[in-house]
mmCIF file of C-alpha atoms and ligand atoms in Angstrom:
data_model
loop_
_atom_site.group_PDB
_atom_site.id
_atom_site.type_symbol
_atom_site.label_atom_id
_atom_site.label_comp_id
_atom_site.label_asym_id
_atom_site.label_seq_id
_atom_site.Cartn_x
_atom_site.Cartn_y
_atom_site.Cartn_z
ATOM 1 C CA MET A 7 4.245 3.822 -5.006
ATOM 2 C CA ARG A 8 3.718 0.872 -7.302
ATOM 3 C CA SER A 9 5.174 -2.001 -5.270
ATOM 4 C CA LEU A 10 5.217 -2.312 -1.467
ATOM 5 C CA LEU A 11 7.089 -5.417 -0.294
ATOM 6 C CA PHE A 12 6.365 -7.021 3.073
ATOM 7 C CA VAL A 13 9.504 -8.103 4.908
ATOM 8 C CA PRO A 14 9.297 -9.834 8.294
ATOM 9 C CA GLY A 15 10.878 -7.376 10.730
ATOM 10 C CA ASP A 16 12.835 -10.057 12.592
ATOM 11 C CA SER A 17 14.940 -11.271 9.662
ATOM 12 C CA PRO A 18 18.124 -9.280 8.915
ATOM 13 C CA LYS A 19 18.692 -11.389 5.813
ATOM 14 C CA LYS A 20 15.269 -10.679 4.332
ATOM 15 C CA LEU A 21 15.515 -7.017 5.288
ATOM 16 C CA ASP A 22 18.723 -6.725 3.260
ATOM 17 C CA LYS A 23 17.151 -8.629 0.371
ATOM 18 C CA GLY A 24 14.215 -6.256 0.485
ATOM 19 C CA LEU A 25 16.526 -3.275 0.002
ATOM 20 C CA ALA A 26 17.836 -4.787 -3.211
ATOM 21 C CA SER A 27 14.437 -5.944 -4.476
ATOM 22 C CA GLY A 28 13.530 -2.880 -6.560
ATOM 23 C CA ALA A 29 10.357 -2.296 -4.523
ATOM 24 C CA ASP A 30 9.163 1.309 -4.218
ATOM 25 C CA ALA A 31 8.489 0.721 -0.514
ATOM 26 C CA LEU A 32 9.258 -1.885 2.136
ATOM 27 C CA LEU A 33 6.657 -2.802 4.753
ATOM 28 C CA LEU A 34 8.773 -3.890 7.717
ATOM 29 C CA ASP A 35 6.394 -6.199 9.485
ATOM 30 C CA LEU A 36 5.923 -6.403 13.234
ATOM 31 C CA GLU A 37 2.405 -7.835 12.959
ATOM 32 C CA ASP A 38 1.171 -11.077 11.369
ATOM 33 C CA SER A 39 4.508 -12.523 10.242
ATOM 34 C CA ILE A 40 5.974 -12.210 13.774
ATOM 35 C CA ALA A 41 5.028 -14.676 16.511
ATOM 36 C CA PRO A 42 4.094 -13.074 19.879
ATOM 37 C CA GLN A 43 7.280 -14.296 21.584
ATOM 38 C CA HIS A 44 9.429 -12.643 18.885
ATOM 39 C CA LYS A 45 7.854 -9.173 18.883
ATOM 40 C CA ALA A 46 10.546 -7.626 21.081
ATOM 41 C CA GLN A 47 13.379 -9.019 18.991
ATOM 42 C CA ALA A 48 11.641 -7.920 15.774
ATOM 43 C CA ARG A 49 11.332 -4.343 17.101
ATOM 44 C CA ALA A 50 15.063 -4.256 17.863
ATOM 45 C CA THR A 51 16.033 -5.762 14.495
ATOM 46 C CA THR A 52 13.729 -3.370 12.628
ATOM 47 C CA LEU A 53 15.137 -0.367 14.494
ATOM 48 C CA SER A 54 18.742 -1.205 13.673
ATOM 49 C CA PHE A 55 17.798 -1.871 10.048
ATOM 50 C CA LEU A 56 16.034 1.515 9.805
ATOM 51 C CA LYS A 57 18.994 3.358 11.290
ATOM 52 C CA GLU A 58 21.301 1.904 8.672
ATOM 53 C CA ALA A 59 18.994 1.830 5.650
ATOM 54 C CA ARG A 60 17.440 5.267 5.865
ATOM 55 C CA SER A 61 20.656 7.150 5.070
ATOM 56 C CA ALA A 62 21.270 5.339 1.767
ATOM 57 C CA LYS A 63 21.219 7.688 -1.243
ATOM 58 C CA THR A 64 18.713 5.670 -3.212
ATOM 59 C CA ARG A 65 16.446 3.456 -1.221
ATOM 60 C CA PRO A 66 12.829 2.340 -1.099
ATOM 61 C CA ARG A 67 10.452 4.213 1.180
ATOM 62 C CA LEU A 68 10.430 2.529 4.576
ATOM 63 C CA PHE A 69 7.182 1.823 6.423
ATOM 64 C CA VAL A 70 6.764 -0.232 9.571
ATOM 65 C CA ARG A 71 3.618 -2.312 9.874
ATOM 66 C CA VAL A 72 2.845 -2.043 13.561
ATOM 67 C CA ASN A 73 0.304 -4.099 15.480
ATOM 68 C CA GLY A 74 -3.263 -2.799 15.534
ATOM 69 C CA LEU A 75 -4.743 -0.349 18.021
ATOM 70 C CA GLN A 76 -6.724 -3.157 19.680
ATOM 71 C CA THR A 77 -3.704 -5.341 20.463
ATOM 72 C CA GLY A 78 -2.015 -3.540 23.320
ATOM 73 C CA LEU A 79 1.241 -3.826 21.353
ATOM 74 C CA ILE A 80 1.237 -0.686 19.224
ATOM 75 C CA ASP A 81 2.696 1.629 21.884
ATOM 76 C CA ASP A 82 5.703 -0.616 22.387
ATOM 77 C CA ASP A 83 6.077 -0.876 18.598
ATOM 78 C CA LEU A 84 6.099 2.898 18.165
ATOM 79 C CA ASP A 85 8.312 3.497 21.208
ATOM 80 C CA ALA A 86 10.863 1.228 19.573
ATOM 81 C CA VAL A 87 10.812 2.149 15.881
ATOM 82 C CA VAL A 88 10.017 5.872 15.552
ATOM 83 C CA ALA A 89 13.588 6.579 16.699
ATOM 84 C CA GLY A 90 14.716 4.945 13.440
ATOM 85 C CA GLN A 91 12.811 7.601 11.455
ATOM 86 C CA PRO A 92 10.809 5.421 9.089
ATOM 87 C CA ASP A 93 8.959 7.274 6.332
ATOM 88 C CA GLY A 94 5.738 6.092 7.874
ATOM 89 C CA ILE A 95 3.775 3.314 9.429
ATOM 90 C CA MET A 96 1.174 0.920 8.120
ATOM 91 C CA LEU A 97 -1.831 0.631 10.421
ATOM 92 C CA PRO A 98 -3.548 -2.770 10.220
ATOM 93 C CA LYS A 99 -7.137 -3.477 11.294
ATOM 94 C CA ALA A 100 -8.032 0.196 11.022
ATOM 95 C CA ASP A 101 -11.649 0.860 11.911
ATOM 96 C CA GLY A 102 -12.221 3.969 9.844
ATOM 97 C CA GLY A 103 -10.999 7.548 10.082
ATOM 98 C CA ALA A 104 -11.188 7.536 13.893
ATOM 99 C CA ALA A 105 -8.461 4.879 14.015
ATOM 100 C CA VAL A 106 -6.239 7.055 11.820
ATOM 101 C CA ILE A 107 -6.840 10.057 14.105
ATOM 102 C CA HIS A 108 -5.925 7.883 17.110
ATOM 103 C CA CYS A 109 -2.752 6.695 15.403
ATOM 104 C CA ASP A 110 -1.901 10.252 14.306
ATOM 105 C CA ALA A 111 -1.945 11.338 17.973
ATOM 106 C CA LYS A 112 0.351 8.481 18.972
ATOM 107 C CA LEU A 113 2.797 9.471 16.230
ATOM 108 C CA THR A 114 2.720 13.151 17.200
ATOM 109 C CA ALA A 115 3.846 12.234 20.732
ATOM 110 C CA ARG A 116 6.703 10.028 19.479
ATOM 111 C CA GLU A 117 7.843 12.659 16.970
ATOM 112 C CA ALA A 118 8.136 15.165 19.818
ATOM 113 C CA ILE A 119 10.031 12.696 21.995
ATOM 114 C CA ASN A 120 12.460 11.898 19.175
ATOM 115 C CA GLY A 121 12.968 15.491 18.012
ATOM 116 C CA LEU A 122 11.329 14.865 14.637
ATOM 117 C CA PRO A 123 9.241 17.482 12.845
ATOM 118 C CA ASP A 124 5.515 17.355 13.520
ATOM 119 C CA GLY A 125 3.861 15.197 10.859
ATOM 120 C CA ALA A 126 7.117 13.609 9.660
ATOM 121 C CA LEU A 127 5.633 10.105 9.547
ATOM 122 C CA ASP A 128 2.981 9.076 7.046
ATOM 123 C CA ILE A 129 0.215 6.521 7.577
ATOM 124 C CA ILE A 130 -1.074 3.865 5.197
ATOM 125 C CA ALA A 131 -4.174 2.179 6.626
ATOM 126 C CA ILE A 132 -5.473 -1.330 5.956
ATOM 127 C CA ALA A 133 -9.150 -0.549 5.682
ATOM 128 C CA THR A 134 -11.036 -3.849 5.459
ATOM 129 C CA GLU A 135 -9.674 -6.287 8.023
ATOM 130 C CA THR A 136 -12.622 -6.242 10.401
ATOM 131 C CA ALA A 137 -16.326 -6.546 9.678
ATOM 132 C CA ALA A 138 -16.968 -3.174 11.342
ATOM 133 C CA ALA A 139 -14.337 -1.543 9.124
ATOM 134 C CA LEU A 140 -16.339 -2.318 5.984
ATOM 135 C CA PHE A 141 -19.057 0.033 7.212
ATOM 136 C CA LEU A 142 -16.483 2.770 7.890
ATOM 137 C CA ALA A 143 -14.636 2.740 4.570
ATOM 138 C CA GLY A 144 -16.121 6.129 3.685
ATOM 139 C CA SER A 145 -14.873 7.837 6.854
ATOM 140 C CA TYR A 146 -11.203 8.482 5.986
ATOM 141 C CA ALA A 147 -11.585 11.852 4.263
ATOM 142 C CA GLY A 148 -10.067 14.608 6.395
ATOM 143 C CA ALA A 149 -8.958 12.236 9.177
ATOM 144 C CA SER A 150 -5.284 13.168 9.016
ATOM 145 C CA GLN A 151 -2.769 14.858 6.734
ATOM 146 C CA ARG A 152 -0.572 11.854 7.380
ATOM 147 C CA LEU A 153 -2.834 9.464 5.512
ATOM 148 C CA LYS A 154 -1.095 8.691 2.199
ATOM 149 C CA GLY A 155 -2.846 5.515 1.083
ATOM 150 C CA LEU A 156 -5.485 2.915 1.790
ATOM 151 C CA THR A 157 -5.167 -0.785 1.222
ATOM 152 C CA TRP A 158 -7.262 -3.823 1.990
ATOM 153 C CA GLY A 159 -6.839 -7.349 3.297
ATOM 154 C CA ALA A 160 -8.785 -10.563 2.820
ATOM 155 C CA GLU A 161 -7.078 -12.875 5.325
ATOM 156 C CA ASP A 162 -8.098 -11.331 8.639
ATOM 157 C CA LEU A 163 -11.523 -10.459 7.254
ATOM 158 C CA SER A 164 -12.219 -14.075 6.291
ATOM 159 C CA VAL A 165 -11.311 -15.189 9.823
ATOM 160 C CA GLU A 166 -13.612 -12.564 11.279
ATOM 161 C CA LEU A 167 -16.469 -13.549 8.967
ATOM 162 C CA GLY A 168 -16.014 -17.237 9.827
ATOM 163 C CA ALA A 169 -15.456 -18.093 6.172
ATOM 164 C CA GLU A 170 -13.869 -21.299 4.861
ATOM 165 C CA ALA A 171 -12.173 -19.574 1.939
ATOM 166 C CA ASN A 172 -11.751 -16.166 0.385
ATOM 167 C CA ARG A 173 -11.028 -17.274 -3.197
ATOM 168 C CA ASP A 174 -12.818 -19.736 -5.473
ATOM 169 C CA ALA A 175 -11.203 -22.762 -7.148
ATOM 170 C CA GLN A 176 -9.949 -20.529 -10.005
ATOM 171 C CA GLY A 177 -8.265 -18.173 -7.536
ATOM 172 C CA ASN A 178 -10.782 -15.337 -7.899
ATOM 173 C CA PHE A 179 -11.939 -13.472 -4.800
ATOM 174 C CA LEU A 180 -15.387 -14.455 -3.514
ATOM 175 C CA ALA A 181 -18.158 -11.878 -3.148
ATOM 176 C CA PRO A 182 -17.439 -10.582 0.402
ATOM 177 C CA TYR A 183 -13.804 -9.846 -0.579
ATOM 178 C CA GLN A 184 -14.737 -8.236 -3.876
ATOM 179 C CA LEU A 185 -16.937 -5.953 -1.804
ATOM 180 C CA ALA A 186 -14.033 -5.164 0.548
ATOM 181 C CA ARG A 187 -11.803 -4.428 -2.454
ATOM 182 C CA SER A 188 -14.383 -2.062 -3.952
ATOM 183 C CA LEU A 189 -14.925 -0.315 -0.616
ATOM 184 C CA CYS A 190 -11.172 0.260 -0.310
ATOM 185 C CA LEU A 191 -11.098 1.744 -3.799
ATOM 186 C CA ALA A 192 -14.046 4.047 -3.174
ATOM 187 C CA GLY A 193 -12.873 4.952 0.346
ATOM 188 C CA ALA A 194 -9.443 5.918 -0.975
ATOM 189 C CA ALA A 195 -10.897 7.993 -3.795
ATOM 190 C CA ALA A 196 -13.232 9.747 -1.342
ATOM 191 C CA ALA A 197 -10.234 10.532 0.893
ATOM 192 C CA ARG A 198 -8.149 11.622 -2.149
ATOM 193 C CA VAL A 199 -5.374 9.122 -1.455
ATOM 194 C CA PRO A 200 -4.086 6.260 -3.630
ATOM 195 C CA ALA A 201 -5.655 2.814 -3.285
ATOM 196 C CA ILE A 202 -3.170 -0.052 -3.028
ATOM 197 C CA ASP A 203 -4.236 -3.584 -3.869
ATOM 198 C CA THR A 204 -3.830 -6.466 -1.433
ATOM 199 C CA VAL A 205 -1.210 -9.242 -1.566
ATOM 200 C CA TYR A 206 -1.214 -12.199 -3.939
ATOM 201 C CA VAL A 207 -0.072 -15.079 -1.744
ATOM 202 C CA ASP A 208 0.537 -17.707 -4.471
ATOM 203 C CA PHE A 209 4.029 -16.309 -4.965
ATOM 204 C CA ARG A 210 5.286 -18.791 -7.564
ATOM 205 C CA ASN A 211 2.345 -18.056 -9.893
ATOM 206 C CA GLU A 212 3.594 -15.144 -11.999
ATOM 207 C CA GLY A 213 0.726 -15.339 -14.508
ATOM 208 C CA GLY A 214 -1.875 -15.132 -11.753
ATOM 209 C CA LEU A 215 -0.090 -12.169 -10.169
ATOM 210 C CA LYS A 216 0.132 -10.331 -13.490
ATOM 211 C CA ARG A 217 -3.573 -10.818 -14.166
ATOM 212 C CA GLU A 218 -4.495 -9.549 -10.701
ATOM 213 C CA CYS A 219 -2.207 -6.496 -11.152
ATOM 214 C CA GLU A 220 -3.811 -5.680 -14.496
ATOM 215 C CA GLU A 221 -7.305 -5.952 -13.045
ATOM 216 C CA ALA A 222 -6.288 -3.705 -10.145
ATOM 217 C CA ARG A 223 -4.789 -1.058 -12.434
ATOM 218 C CA ARG A 224 -7.849 -1.183 -14.679
ATOM 219 C CA ASP A 225 -10.097 -0.521 -11.698
ATOM 220 C CA GLY A 226 -8.057 2.403 -10.336
ATOM 221 C CA PHE A 227 -5.527 0.961 -7.886
ATOM 222 C CA ALA A 228 -2.160 2.740 -7.996
ATOM 223 C CA GLY A 229 -0.058 -0.187 -6.802
ATOM 224 C CA LYS A 230 0.001 -3.535 -5.080
ATOM 225 C CA MET A 231 1.598 -5.077 -2.012
ATOM 226 C CA ALA A 232 4.021 -8.007 -2.419
ATOM 227 C CA ILE A 233 5.143 -10.789 -0.095
ATOM 228 C CA HIS A 234 8.113 -12.078 -2.100
ATOM 229 C CA PRO A 235 10.887 -10.209 -3.961
ATOM 230 C CA ALA A 236 10.070 -12.142 -7.152
ATOM 231 C CA GLN A 237 6.711 -10.318 -7.305
ATOM 232 C CA VAL A 238 8.222 -6.828 -7.418
ATOM 233 C CA ALA A 239 9.231 -6.649 -11.089
ATOM 234 C CA VAL A 240 5.791 -7.736 -12.320
ATOM 235 C CA ILE A 241 4.036 -5.202 -10.089
ATOM 236 C CA ASN A 242 6.367 -2.364 -11.114
ATOM 237 C CA GLN A 243 5.895 -3.171 -14.765
ATOM 238 C CA VAL A 244 2.103 -3.324 -14.691
ATOM 239 C CA PHE A 245 1.686 -0.163 -12.594
ATOM 240 C CA SER A 246 4.153 1.957 -14.604
ATOM 241 C CA PRO A 247 2.280 4.025 -17.184
ATOM 242 C CA THR A 248 3.499 3.115 -20.676
ATOM 243 C CA ALA A 249 5.332 5.713 -22.786
ATOM 244 C CA GLU A 250 2.319 5.606 -25.109
ATOM 245 C CA ALA A 251 -0.132 6.387 -22.274
ATOM 246 C CA ILE A 252 2.065 9.282 -21.091
ATOM 247 C CA GLU A 253 2.256 10.669 -24.623
ATOM 248 C CA ARG A 254 -1.543 10.441 -24.998
ATOM 249 C CA ALA A 255 -2.039 12.216 -21.655
ATOM 250 C CA HIS A 256 0.260 15.062 -22.771
ATOM 251 C CA ALA A 257 -1.705 15.330 -26.025
ATOM 252 C CA VAL A 258 -5.045 15.564 -24.181
ATOM 253 C CA ILE A 259 -3.727 18.240 -21.804
ATOM 254 C CA ALA A 260 -2.214 20.213 -24.704
ATOM 255 C CA ALA A 261 -5.463 20.045 -26.698
ATOM 256 C CA PHE A 262 -7.502 21.460 -23.813
ATOM 257 C CA ALA A 263 -4.836 24.099 -23.121
ATOM 258 C CA GLU A 264 -5.205 25.304 -26.715
ATOM 259 C CA ASN A 265 -9.001 25.383 -26.353
ATOM 260 C CA PRO A 266 -9.584 26.456 -22.724
ATOM 261 C CA ALA A 267 -13.307 27.047 -23.291
ATOM 262 C CA ALA A 268 -13.912 23.676 -24.950
ATOM 263 C CA GLY A 269 -15.869 20.900 -23.277
ATOM 264 C CA THR A 270 -14.675 18.339 -25.793
ATOM 265 C CA VAL A 271 -11.746 18.060 -28.205
ATOM 266 C CA GLY A 272 -10.913 15.666 -31.009
ATOM 267 C CA ILE A 273 -7.480 14.062 -31.224
ATOM 268 C CA GLY A 274 -6.661 11.621 -34.010
ATOM 269 C CA GLY A 275 -10.333 11.000 -34.728
ATOM 270 C CA VAL A 276 -11.285 10.277 -31.083
ATOM 271 C CA MET A 277 -13.389 12.489 -28.812
ATOM 272 C CA TYR A 278 -12.034 13.542 -25.400
ATOM 273 C CA ASP A 279 -14.092 15.417 -22.808
ATOM 274 C CA ARG A 280 -13.375 16.932 -19.389
ATOM 275 C CA PRO A 281 -13.196 13.628 -17.444
ATOM 276 C CA HIS A 282 -10.512 12.525 -19.918
ATOM 277 C CA LEU A 283 -8.572 15.680 -19.033
ATOM 278 C CA GLU A 284 -8.782 14.818 -15.328
ATOM 279 C CA ARG A 285 -7.669 11.263 -16.050
ATOM 280 C CA ALA A 286 -4.713 12.533 -18.098
ATOM 281 C CA LYS A 287 -3.605 14.799 -15.243
ATOM 282 C CA GLN A 288 -3.964 11.917 -12.776
ATOM 283 C CA LEU A 289 -1.836 9.650 -14.942
ATOM 284 C CA LEU A 290 0.951 12.213 -15.245
ATOM 285 C CA ALA A 291 0.839 12.928 -11.513
ATOM 286 C CA ARG A 292 1.165 9.208 -10.839
ATOM 287 C CA ALA A 293 3.966 8.815 -13.406
ATOM 288 C CA GLY A 294 5.828 11.744 -11.860
ATOM 289 C CA LYS A 295 5.735 10.204 -8.401
ATOM 290 C CA LEU A 296 7.241 6.852 -9.317
HETATM 291 N N1 LIG B 318 11.461 -10.053 1.668
HETATM 292 C C1 LIG B 318 12.777 -10.196 1.492
HETATM 293 N N2 LIG B 318 13.369 -11.361 1.153
HETATM 294 C C2 LIG B 318 12.567 -12.428 0.963
HETATM 295 C C3 LIG B 318 11.176 -12.333 1.122
HETATM 296 C C4 LIG B 318 10.610 -11.080 1.484
HETATM 297 N N3 LIG B 318 9.301 -10.904 1.658
HETATM 298 N N4 LIG B 318 10.630 -13.532 0.843
HETATM 299 C C5 LIG B 318 11.641 -14.351 0.531
HETATM 300 N N5 LIG B 318 12.815 -13.697 0.597
HETATM 301 C C6 LIG B 318 14.144 -14.219 0.310
HETATM 302 C C7 LIG B 318 14.388 -15.523 1.039
HETATM 303 O O1 LIG B 318 14.933 -15.282 2.305
HETATM 304 C C8 LIG B 318 15.347 -16.226 0.119
HETATM 305 O O2 LIG B 318 16.655 -15.737 0.348
HETATM 306 P P1 LIG B 318 17.951 -16.650 0.073
HETATM 307 O O3 LIG B 318 17.922 -17.004 -1.394
HETATM 308 O O4 LIG B 318 19.088 -15.758 0.447
HETATM 309 O O5 LIG B 318 17.777 -17.846 0.948
HETATM 310 C C9 LIG B 318 14.928 -15.763 -1.274
HETATM 311 O O6 LIG B 318 14.208 -14.555 -1.061
HETATM 312 C C10 LIG B 318 14.040 -16.751 -1.973
HETATM 313 O O7 LIG B 318 12.976 -17.101 -1.136
HETATM 314 P P2 LIG B 318 12.149 -18.453 -1.336
HETATM 315 O O8 LIG B 318 12.981 -19.621 -0.959
HETATM 316 O O9 LIG B 318 11.574 -18.426 -2.690
HETATM 317 O O10 LIG B 318 10.954 -18.284 -0.322
HETATM 318 P P3 LIG B 318 10.966 -18.694 1.228
HETATM 319 O O11 LIG B 318 10.386 -20.063 1.347
HETATM 320 O O12 LIG B 318 12.287 -18.422 1.844
HETATM 321 O O13 LIG B 318 9.954 -17.627 1.845
HETATM 322 C C11 LIG B 318 7.882 -16.731 2.579
HETATM 323 C C12 LIG B 318 8.566 -17.691 1.617
HETATM 324 C C13 LIG B 318 6.415 -16.634 2.225
HETATM 325 C C14 LIG B 318 8.071 -17.251 4.020
HETATM 326 C C15 LIG B 318 8.563 -15.351 2.436
HETATM 327 O O14 LIG B 318 8.385 -14.941 1.098
HETATM 328 C C16 LIG B 318 8.096 -14.283 3.363
HETATM 329 O O15 LIG B 318 8.542 -14.221 4.496
HETATM 330 N N6 LIG B 318 7.236 -13.362 2.893
HETATM 331 C C17 LIG B 318 6.739 -12.239 3.656
HETATM 332 C C18 LIG B 318 5.725 -12.687 4.653
HETATM 333 C C19 LIG B 318 5.084 -11.518 5.332
HETATM 334 O O16 LIG B 318 5.690 -10.508 5.630
HETATM 335 N N7 LIG B 318 3.783 -11.645 5.583
HETATM 336 C C20 LIG B 318 3.003 -10.603 6.172
HETATM 337 C C21 LIG B 318 2.193 -9.855 5.191
HETATM 338 S S1 LIG B 318 0.889 -10.792 4.464
HETATM 339 MG MG1 LIG B 319 -3.334 -9.365 8.935
#
């Protein structure tokens, strides 16, 4: 998944716009974009949207961002929306692998109640929203088969840290948030799931978004979350492997296949070794899953 677009779960108009946005996934939000007094209405709106949208022939993957385990709201969220058979849920404010295990158990119960196969719903966890979570970023490996991605957030973390800002005057993340970003990346790699970069809130600044996407791809992120439909095309473009990169990956794999005992091969005057082979396989796997 390259682009994952947040859509407030209480807005039928935005939900429909999200479907047409070209995003690989929609994150139907019941958490931060919904005021406490509108949670119940948002659950109902999200459920009826899911029921209609999930049967479309081509559609984005549909995830519901529920409220965190600490809020006392997550059970009502799941009781409402699992019946709509989303592809998965996004778990905010996850404190490590234990939070994913906890959430997994809650989903197992709802799948049984709704007659869905065991393990039908995936989980994407937001891994850096509390201070404690930073110290648990390495604990996701083996937590649950459901876990299909890790992402990170700077907004809730900056509140928790008591910070005045999370970006500098040029729009670059300050040190505590660069750390959170790196921990997400390493935590995801350790758990063998894709890392997904956080949102870029300055949604009219296309140049800034593009730069942040390119930096994320360079560092190993597989995709990025969006908050506005206008961000989707840029994200999809930057995170789609180019035809040239795909061709190079095929060439590397072919060269090693011809020389199975080789540690290094030369292609067009450039040396490639075993890590390059792994990278080529990764790129093709990613390209195949778009
Ligand atoms: N999903 C679907 N549609 C969206 C959208 C989104 N995330 N953001 C905006 N749109 C729609 C608007 O409704 C508007 O539709 P219209 O032309 O039919 O009126 C159109 O896209 C253009 O929107 P625009 O006027 O540029 O922005 P806005 O002022 O209406 O909305 C936000 C700005 C930030 C409120 C809006 O983008 C939003 O709600 N984003 C998601 C917020 C969220 O989920 N946050 C939680 C995660 S951090
Ligand atoms: Mg939040």
